Every structure is written in structure tokens, then in C-alpha cells.
GROMACS .gro file of C-alpha atoms in nm:
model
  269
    1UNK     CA    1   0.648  -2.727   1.177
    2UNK     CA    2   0.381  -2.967   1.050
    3UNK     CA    3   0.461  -3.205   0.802
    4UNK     CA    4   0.171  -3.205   0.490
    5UNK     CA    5  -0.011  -3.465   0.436
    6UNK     CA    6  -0.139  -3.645   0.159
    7UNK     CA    7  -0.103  -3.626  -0.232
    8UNK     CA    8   0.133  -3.428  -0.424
    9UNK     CA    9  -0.012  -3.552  -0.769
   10UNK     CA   10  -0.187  -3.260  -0.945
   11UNK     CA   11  -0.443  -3.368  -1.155
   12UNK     CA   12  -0.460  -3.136  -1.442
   13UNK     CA   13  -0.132  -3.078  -1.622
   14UNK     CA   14  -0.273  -2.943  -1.938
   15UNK     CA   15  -0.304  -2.553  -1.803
   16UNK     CA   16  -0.145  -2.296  -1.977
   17UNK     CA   17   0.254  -2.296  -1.938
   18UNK     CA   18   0.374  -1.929  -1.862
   19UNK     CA   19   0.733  -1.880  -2.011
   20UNK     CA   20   0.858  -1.524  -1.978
   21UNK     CA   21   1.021  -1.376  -1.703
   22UNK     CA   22   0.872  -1.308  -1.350
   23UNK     CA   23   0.857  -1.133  -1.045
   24UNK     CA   24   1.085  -1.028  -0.817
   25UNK     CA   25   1.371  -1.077  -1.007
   26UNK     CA   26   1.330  -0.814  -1.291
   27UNK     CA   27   1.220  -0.501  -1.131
   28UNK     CA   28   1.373  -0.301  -1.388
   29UNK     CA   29   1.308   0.023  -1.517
   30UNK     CA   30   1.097   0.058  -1.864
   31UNK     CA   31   1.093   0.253  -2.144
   32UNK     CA   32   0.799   0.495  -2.277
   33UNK     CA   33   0.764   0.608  -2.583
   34UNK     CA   34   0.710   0.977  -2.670
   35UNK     CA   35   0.473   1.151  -2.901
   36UNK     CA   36   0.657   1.199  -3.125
   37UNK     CA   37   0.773   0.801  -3.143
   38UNK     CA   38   1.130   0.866  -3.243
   39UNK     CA   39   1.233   0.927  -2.862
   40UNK     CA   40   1.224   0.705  -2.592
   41UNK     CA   41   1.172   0.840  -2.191
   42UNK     CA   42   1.208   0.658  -1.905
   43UNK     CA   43   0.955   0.615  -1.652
   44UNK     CA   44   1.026   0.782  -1.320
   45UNK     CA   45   1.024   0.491  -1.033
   46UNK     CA   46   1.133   0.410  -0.709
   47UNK     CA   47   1.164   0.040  -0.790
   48UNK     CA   48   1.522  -0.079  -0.780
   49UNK     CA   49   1.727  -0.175  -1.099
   50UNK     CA   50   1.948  -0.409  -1.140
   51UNK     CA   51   2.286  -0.396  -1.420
   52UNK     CA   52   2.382  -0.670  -1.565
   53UNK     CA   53   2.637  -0.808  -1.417
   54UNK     CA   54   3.026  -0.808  -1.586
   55UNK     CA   55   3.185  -1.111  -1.741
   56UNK     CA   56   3.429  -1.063  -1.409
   57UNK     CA   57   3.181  -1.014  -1.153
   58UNK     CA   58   3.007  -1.364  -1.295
   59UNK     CA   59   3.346  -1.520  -1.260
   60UNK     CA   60   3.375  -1.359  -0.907
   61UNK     CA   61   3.044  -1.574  -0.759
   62UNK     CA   62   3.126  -1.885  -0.976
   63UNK     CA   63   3.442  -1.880  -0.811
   64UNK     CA   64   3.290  -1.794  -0.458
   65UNK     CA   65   3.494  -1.480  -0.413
   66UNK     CA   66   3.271  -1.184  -0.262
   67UNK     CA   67   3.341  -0.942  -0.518
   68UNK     CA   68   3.039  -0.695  -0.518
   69UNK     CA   69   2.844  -0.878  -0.248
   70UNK     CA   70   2.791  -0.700   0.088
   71UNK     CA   71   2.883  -1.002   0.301
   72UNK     CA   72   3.125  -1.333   0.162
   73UNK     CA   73   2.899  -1.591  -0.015
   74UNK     CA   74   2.913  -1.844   0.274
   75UNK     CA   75   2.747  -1.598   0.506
   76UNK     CA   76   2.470  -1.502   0.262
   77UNK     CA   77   2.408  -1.942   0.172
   78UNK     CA   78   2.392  -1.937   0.553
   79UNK     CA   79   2.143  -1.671   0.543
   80UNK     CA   80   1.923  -1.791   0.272
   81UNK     CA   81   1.905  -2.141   0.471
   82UNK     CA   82   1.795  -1.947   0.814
   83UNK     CA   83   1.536  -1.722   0.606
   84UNK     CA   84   1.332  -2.070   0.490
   85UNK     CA   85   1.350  -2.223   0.845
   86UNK     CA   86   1.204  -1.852   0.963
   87UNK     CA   87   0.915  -1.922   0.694
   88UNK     CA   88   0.869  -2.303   0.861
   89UNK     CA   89   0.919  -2.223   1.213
   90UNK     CA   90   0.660  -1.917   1.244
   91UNK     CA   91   0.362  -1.947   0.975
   92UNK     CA   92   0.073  -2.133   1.105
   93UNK     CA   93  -0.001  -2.337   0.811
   94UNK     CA   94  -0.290  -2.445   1.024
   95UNK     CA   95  -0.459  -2.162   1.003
   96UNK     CA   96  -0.416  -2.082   0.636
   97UNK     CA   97  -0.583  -2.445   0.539
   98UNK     CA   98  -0.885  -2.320   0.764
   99UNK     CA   99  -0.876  -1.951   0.642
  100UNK     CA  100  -0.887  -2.060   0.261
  101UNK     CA  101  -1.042  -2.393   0.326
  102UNK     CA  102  -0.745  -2.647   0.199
  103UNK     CA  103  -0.781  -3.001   0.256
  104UNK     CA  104  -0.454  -3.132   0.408
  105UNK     CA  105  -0.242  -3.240   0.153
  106UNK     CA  106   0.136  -3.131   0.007
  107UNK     CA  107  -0.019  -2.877  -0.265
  108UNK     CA  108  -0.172  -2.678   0.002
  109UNK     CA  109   0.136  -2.669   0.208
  110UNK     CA  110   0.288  -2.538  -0.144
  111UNK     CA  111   0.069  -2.282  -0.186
  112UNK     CA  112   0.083  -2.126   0.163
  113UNK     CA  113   0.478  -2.178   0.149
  114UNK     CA  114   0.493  -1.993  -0.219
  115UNK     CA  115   0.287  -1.703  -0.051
  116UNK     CA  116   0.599  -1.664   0.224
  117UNK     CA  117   0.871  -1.720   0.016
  118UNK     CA  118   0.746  -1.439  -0.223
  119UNK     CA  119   0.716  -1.202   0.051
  120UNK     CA  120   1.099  -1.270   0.179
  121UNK     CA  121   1.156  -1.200  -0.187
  122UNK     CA  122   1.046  -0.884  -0.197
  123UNK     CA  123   1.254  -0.800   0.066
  124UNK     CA  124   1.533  -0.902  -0.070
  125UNK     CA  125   1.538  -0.765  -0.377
  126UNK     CA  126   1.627  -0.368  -0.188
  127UNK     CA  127   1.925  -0.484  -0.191
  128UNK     CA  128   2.061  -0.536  -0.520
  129UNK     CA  129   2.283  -0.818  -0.635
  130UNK     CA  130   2.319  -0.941  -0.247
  131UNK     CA  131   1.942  -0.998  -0.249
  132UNK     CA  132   1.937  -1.138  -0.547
  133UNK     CA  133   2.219  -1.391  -0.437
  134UNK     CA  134   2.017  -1.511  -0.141
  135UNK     CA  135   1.681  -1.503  -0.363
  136UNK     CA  136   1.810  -1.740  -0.569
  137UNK     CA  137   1.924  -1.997  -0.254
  138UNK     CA  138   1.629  -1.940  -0.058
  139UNK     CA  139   1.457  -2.074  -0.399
  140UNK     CA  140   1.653  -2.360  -0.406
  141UNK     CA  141   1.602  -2.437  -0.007
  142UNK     CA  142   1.182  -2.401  -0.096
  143UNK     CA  143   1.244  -2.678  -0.366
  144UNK     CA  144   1.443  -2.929  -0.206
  145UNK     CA  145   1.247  -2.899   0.109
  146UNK     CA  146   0.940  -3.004  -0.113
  147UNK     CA  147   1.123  -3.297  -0.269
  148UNK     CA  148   1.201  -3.432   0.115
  149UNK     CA  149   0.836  -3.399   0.192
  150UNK     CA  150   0.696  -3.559  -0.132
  151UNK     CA  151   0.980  -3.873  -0.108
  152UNK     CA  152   0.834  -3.896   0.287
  153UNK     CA  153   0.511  -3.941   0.137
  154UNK     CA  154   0.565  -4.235  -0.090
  155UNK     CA  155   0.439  -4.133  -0.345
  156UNK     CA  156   0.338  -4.381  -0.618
  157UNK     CA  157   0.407  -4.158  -0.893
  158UNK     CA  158   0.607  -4.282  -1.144
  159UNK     CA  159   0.953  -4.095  -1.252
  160UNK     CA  160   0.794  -3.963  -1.572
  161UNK     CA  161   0.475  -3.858  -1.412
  162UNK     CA  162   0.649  -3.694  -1.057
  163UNK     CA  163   0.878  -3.470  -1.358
  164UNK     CA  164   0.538  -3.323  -1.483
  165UNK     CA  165   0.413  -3.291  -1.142
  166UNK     CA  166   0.726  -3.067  -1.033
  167UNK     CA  167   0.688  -2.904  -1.376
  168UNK     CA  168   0.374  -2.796  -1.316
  169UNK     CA  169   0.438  -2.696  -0.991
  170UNK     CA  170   0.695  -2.524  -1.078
  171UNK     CA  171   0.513  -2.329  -1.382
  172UNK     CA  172   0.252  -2.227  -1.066
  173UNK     CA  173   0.535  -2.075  -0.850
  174UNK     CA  174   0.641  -1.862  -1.152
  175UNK     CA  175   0.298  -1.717  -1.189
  176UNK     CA  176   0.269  -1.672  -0.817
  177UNK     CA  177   0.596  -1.430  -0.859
  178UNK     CA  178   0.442  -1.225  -1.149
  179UNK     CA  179   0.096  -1.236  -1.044
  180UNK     CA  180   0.170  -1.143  -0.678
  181UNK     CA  181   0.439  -0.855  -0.761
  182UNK     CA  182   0.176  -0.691  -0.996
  183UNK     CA  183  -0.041  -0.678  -0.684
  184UNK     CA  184   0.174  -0.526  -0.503
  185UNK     CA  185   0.279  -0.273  -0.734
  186UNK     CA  186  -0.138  -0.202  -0.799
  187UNK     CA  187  -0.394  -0.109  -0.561
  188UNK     CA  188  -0.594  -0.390  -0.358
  189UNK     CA  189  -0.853  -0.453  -0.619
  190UNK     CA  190  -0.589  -0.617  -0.803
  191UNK     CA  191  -0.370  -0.794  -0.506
  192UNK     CA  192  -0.675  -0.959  -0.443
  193UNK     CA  193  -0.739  -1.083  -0.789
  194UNK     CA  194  -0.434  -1.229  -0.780
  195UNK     CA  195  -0.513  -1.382  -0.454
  196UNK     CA  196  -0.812  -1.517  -0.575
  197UNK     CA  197  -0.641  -1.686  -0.891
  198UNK     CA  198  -0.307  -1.837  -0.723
  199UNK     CA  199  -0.415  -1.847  -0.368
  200UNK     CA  200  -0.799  -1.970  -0.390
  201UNK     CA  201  -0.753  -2.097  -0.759
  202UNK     CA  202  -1.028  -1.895  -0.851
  203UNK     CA  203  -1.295  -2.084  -0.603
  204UNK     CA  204  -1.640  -1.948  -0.503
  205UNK     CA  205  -1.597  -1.742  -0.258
  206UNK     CA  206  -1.909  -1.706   0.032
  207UNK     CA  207  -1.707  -1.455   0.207
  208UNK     CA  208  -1.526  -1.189   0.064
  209UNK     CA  209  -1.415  -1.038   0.383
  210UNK     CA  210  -1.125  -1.319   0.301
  211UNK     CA  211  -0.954  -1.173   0.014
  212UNK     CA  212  -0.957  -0.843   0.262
  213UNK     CA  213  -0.804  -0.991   0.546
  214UNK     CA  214  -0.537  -1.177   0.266
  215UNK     CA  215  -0.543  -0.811   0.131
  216UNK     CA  216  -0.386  -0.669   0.460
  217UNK     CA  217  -0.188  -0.959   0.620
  218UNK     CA  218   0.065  -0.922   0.264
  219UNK     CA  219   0.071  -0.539   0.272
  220UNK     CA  220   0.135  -0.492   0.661
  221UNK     CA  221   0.375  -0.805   0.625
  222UNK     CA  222   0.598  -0.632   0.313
  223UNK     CA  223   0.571  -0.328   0.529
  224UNK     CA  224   0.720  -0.511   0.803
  225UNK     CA  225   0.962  -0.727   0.623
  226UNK     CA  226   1.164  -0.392   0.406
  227UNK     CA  227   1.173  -0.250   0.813
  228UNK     CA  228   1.437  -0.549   0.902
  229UNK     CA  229   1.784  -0.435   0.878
  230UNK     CA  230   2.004  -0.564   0.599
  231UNK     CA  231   2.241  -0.725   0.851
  232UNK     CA  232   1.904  -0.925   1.009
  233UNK     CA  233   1.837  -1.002   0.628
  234UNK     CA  234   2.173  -1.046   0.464
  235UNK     CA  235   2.379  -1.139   0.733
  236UNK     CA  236   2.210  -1.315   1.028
  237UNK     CA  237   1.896  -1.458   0.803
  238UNK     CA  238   1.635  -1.366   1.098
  239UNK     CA  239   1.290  -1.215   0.968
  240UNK     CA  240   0.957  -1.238   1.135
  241UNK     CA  241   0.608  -1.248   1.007
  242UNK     CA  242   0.314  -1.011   1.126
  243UNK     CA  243   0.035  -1.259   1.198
  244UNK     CA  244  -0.333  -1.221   1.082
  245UNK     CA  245  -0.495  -1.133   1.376
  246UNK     CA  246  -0.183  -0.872   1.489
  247UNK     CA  247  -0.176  -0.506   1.301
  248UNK     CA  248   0.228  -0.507   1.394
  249UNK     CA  249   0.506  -0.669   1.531
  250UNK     CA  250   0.808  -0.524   1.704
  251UNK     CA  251   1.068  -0.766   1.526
  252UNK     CA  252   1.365  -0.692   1.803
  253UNK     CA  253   1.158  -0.860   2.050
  254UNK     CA  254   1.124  -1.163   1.843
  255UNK     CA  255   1.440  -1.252   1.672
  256UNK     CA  256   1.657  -1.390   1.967
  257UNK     CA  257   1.386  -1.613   2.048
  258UNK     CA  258   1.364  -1.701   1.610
  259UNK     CA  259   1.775  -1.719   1.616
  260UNK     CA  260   1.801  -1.964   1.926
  261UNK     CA  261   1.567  -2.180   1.787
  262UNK     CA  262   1.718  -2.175   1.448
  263UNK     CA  263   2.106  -2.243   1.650
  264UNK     CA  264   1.950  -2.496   1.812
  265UNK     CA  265   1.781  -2.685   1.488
  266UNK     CA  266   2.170  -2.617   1.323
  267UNK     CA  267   2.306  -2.781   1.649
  268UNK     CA  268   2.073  -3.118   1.575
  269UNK     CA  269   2.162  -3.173   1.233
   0.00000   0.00000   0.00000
């Protein structure tokens, strides 16, 4: 795990703020309207959706009871911890700053992280509120591990400026979500517009071959990651990542190796 070096000041804080709702979180079904514009159809999808929770299931999680959870809250914190140490322990960030030609610095390290992150996302969100328990952790993991990195750094950002910094950083993840699950949900002409604006912030490109090879590392690797059982997921917090240069990965022959390293980290701290 490499720590990122560098700058986390972002020089241009005057882009466009995007406020409505993203990504992963609101896969919902929609309505279409008919001909005849006084009925309303739904759209046939296989894309989960997710009821609103109760005023009694709320009071449930505040309260840390299970209630309609597949496994007791501690167990699916636990998970959401393991599932960003999976992300640190087995991307080569490396090799995305060479792929995509990032200088060494923290935003980089965000950008390649957000990438990951999204894809356990997607993952998670089969599973109804239970994924969306752990998305929301594993969020909160991604976030705090950036604020250890940055205070490592010394930066000599001011409070007021380092707020706007993590504002804006923040405003980028949220575009990441919608911009990436839109992707997904289109054909690769698309996905790789969206890599191209979030990934290579719309950069000259001398090789297009790139957004190809981006193209099928985040298809084979959502393929991959909805193959992991729910109890790998949920439970035990163990994925694994197909790299770029492999067309599949058998995850049962990885994940002892990812959970004894992961035991072992726990042991440490």
C-alpha cells in the first residue's frame, strides 16, 4: 500500500457544483408516461429497488438492532472496514499513475481509489438495504482514510481553504457515482466518456486503446465482483479485483491469502 505523495490542494474550485442525487444509491425504478398522458407505466428492469424504509426500521439501525439486515450491524461495520483494506491491499496504484499518466500526488491516489470504491458499490447494492448499510461505511472508511493521508502530508492549507478542498473533492466523488453508473448501465461508447471526463479529466488522449483497456478492466471487474457470494461480501468483507493484464480471476483461490493479510493488519492495530 503506497502512501501518495504530494499536494492535495486543487486549484480550481470554481467548477460546476452537482447537487442532485447519484449513483449507486438510487437505482430505482421510473415512471413512463403513456400516450395518452393521463397514465403512467413503469419501465420493465432488472435493476434493484429499494422501499423506503419505515419510521421503525430507521429506529431499528439508529439503535443498532439488526432488524431487516441479513447479518447484525457489527458484522456488516466489520465488513465495510475489510472491503476498503481489499481496495488498498490489491490495486496497483502504480500502475494506474503510469496507465493514465498521473503525477504522484494525493488527487491521483483519489481518483484511482474513487474508481474502486464505485465498483465495490455496485456490488453492494444486489443486496438491498444490507448493501446499502455497508455502502454507506465503506464511504465513510474512503473519507477518513483520505483525511489521515492529507494530515501526513502537512499540508499548509489553511482550515477555510482545506473545507473547500474536501468540498470539492467531495462534489468530484458524487459525479464519479452518477457518471460511472450511467456507463455501466449504457454501452462502452458512453463508459468511456465517462472515463475520459472523471478519470482523464477530459485530457488529450494520444492513445485511445486506453479508454478500451479502462473499458474492459470495469466491465470484467463488475462481472467478477456480483460473482462473490453475499457471505464473502456481507459477512466476511473479502473481494478481489481482476487485474488489467488478467481476463479472470478465480476469487476462492485468492481470498484466504486477502483474509490473512487483512487478520494480520487487524492483529497490528
Amino acid at each position: 500500500m503506497i502512501l501518495a505523495r504530494g499536494s492535495i490542494f486543487l486549484n480550481n474550485f470554481n467548477r460546476l457544483k452537482i447537487i442532485r442525487s447519484f449513483g449507486s444509491a438510487r437505482l430505482l425504478n421510473t415512471k413512463k408516461k403513456s400516450e395518452n398522458f393521463d397514465e403512467f407505466k413503469l419501465v420493465e428492469t432488472n435493476l434493484p429497488v429499494l422501499v423506503k424504509p419505515t419510521v421503525v426500521q430507521k429506529m431499528k439501525e439508529i439503535f443498532g438492532f439488526q432488524g431487516d439486515l441479513r447479518y447484525p450491524q457489527p458484522v456488516l461495520t466489520m465488513a465495510s472496514l475489510r472491503l476498503y483494506l481489499c481496495i488498498q491491499y490489491q490495486v496497483d496504484y502504480d500502475r494506474f499513475f503510469q496507465k493514465c499518466q498521473y503525477p504522484d500526488v494525493m488527487y491521483s491516489f483519489c481518483l484511482v481509489t474513487f474508481l474502486h470504491v464505485w465498483l465495490v458499490s455496485v456490488a453492494l447494492m444486489q443486496y438491498g438495504r444490507s448493501g446499502l448499510f455497508v455502502r454507506k461505511l465503506l464511504h465513510k472508511n474512503m473519507w477518513k482514510d483520505i483525511e489521515t493521508r492529507e494530515k501526513k502530508l502537512n499540508s499548509p492549507m489553511n482550515k477555510e481553504n482545506k473545507a473547500k478542498a474536501y468540498s470539492h473533492l467531495n462534489d468530484i466523488f458524487r459525479a464519479f457515482l452518477f457518471g460511472f453508473d450511467e456507463g455501466l448501465l449504457s454501452d462502452d461508447t458512453v463508459l468511456a466518456g465517462a472515463i475520459w471526463r472523471h478519470m482523464l479529466e477530459m485530457a488529450e488522449i494520444k492513445d485511445h486503446a486506453l479508454l478500451a483497456e479502462l473499458c474492459d478492466y470495469i466491465r470484467k471487474n463488475v462481472h467478477h465482483l456480483e460473482n462473490i457470494s453475499d457471505g464473502d461480501i456481507l459477512k466476511n468483507g473479502i473481494v478481489s479485483f481482476v487485474g488489467l493484464d488478467q481476463k479472470e480471476l478465480d476469487h476462492s483461490k485468492v481470498r484466504l491469502k486477502i483474509l490473512e493479510r487483512i487478520k494480520n493488519r487487524e492483529k497490528e492495530a
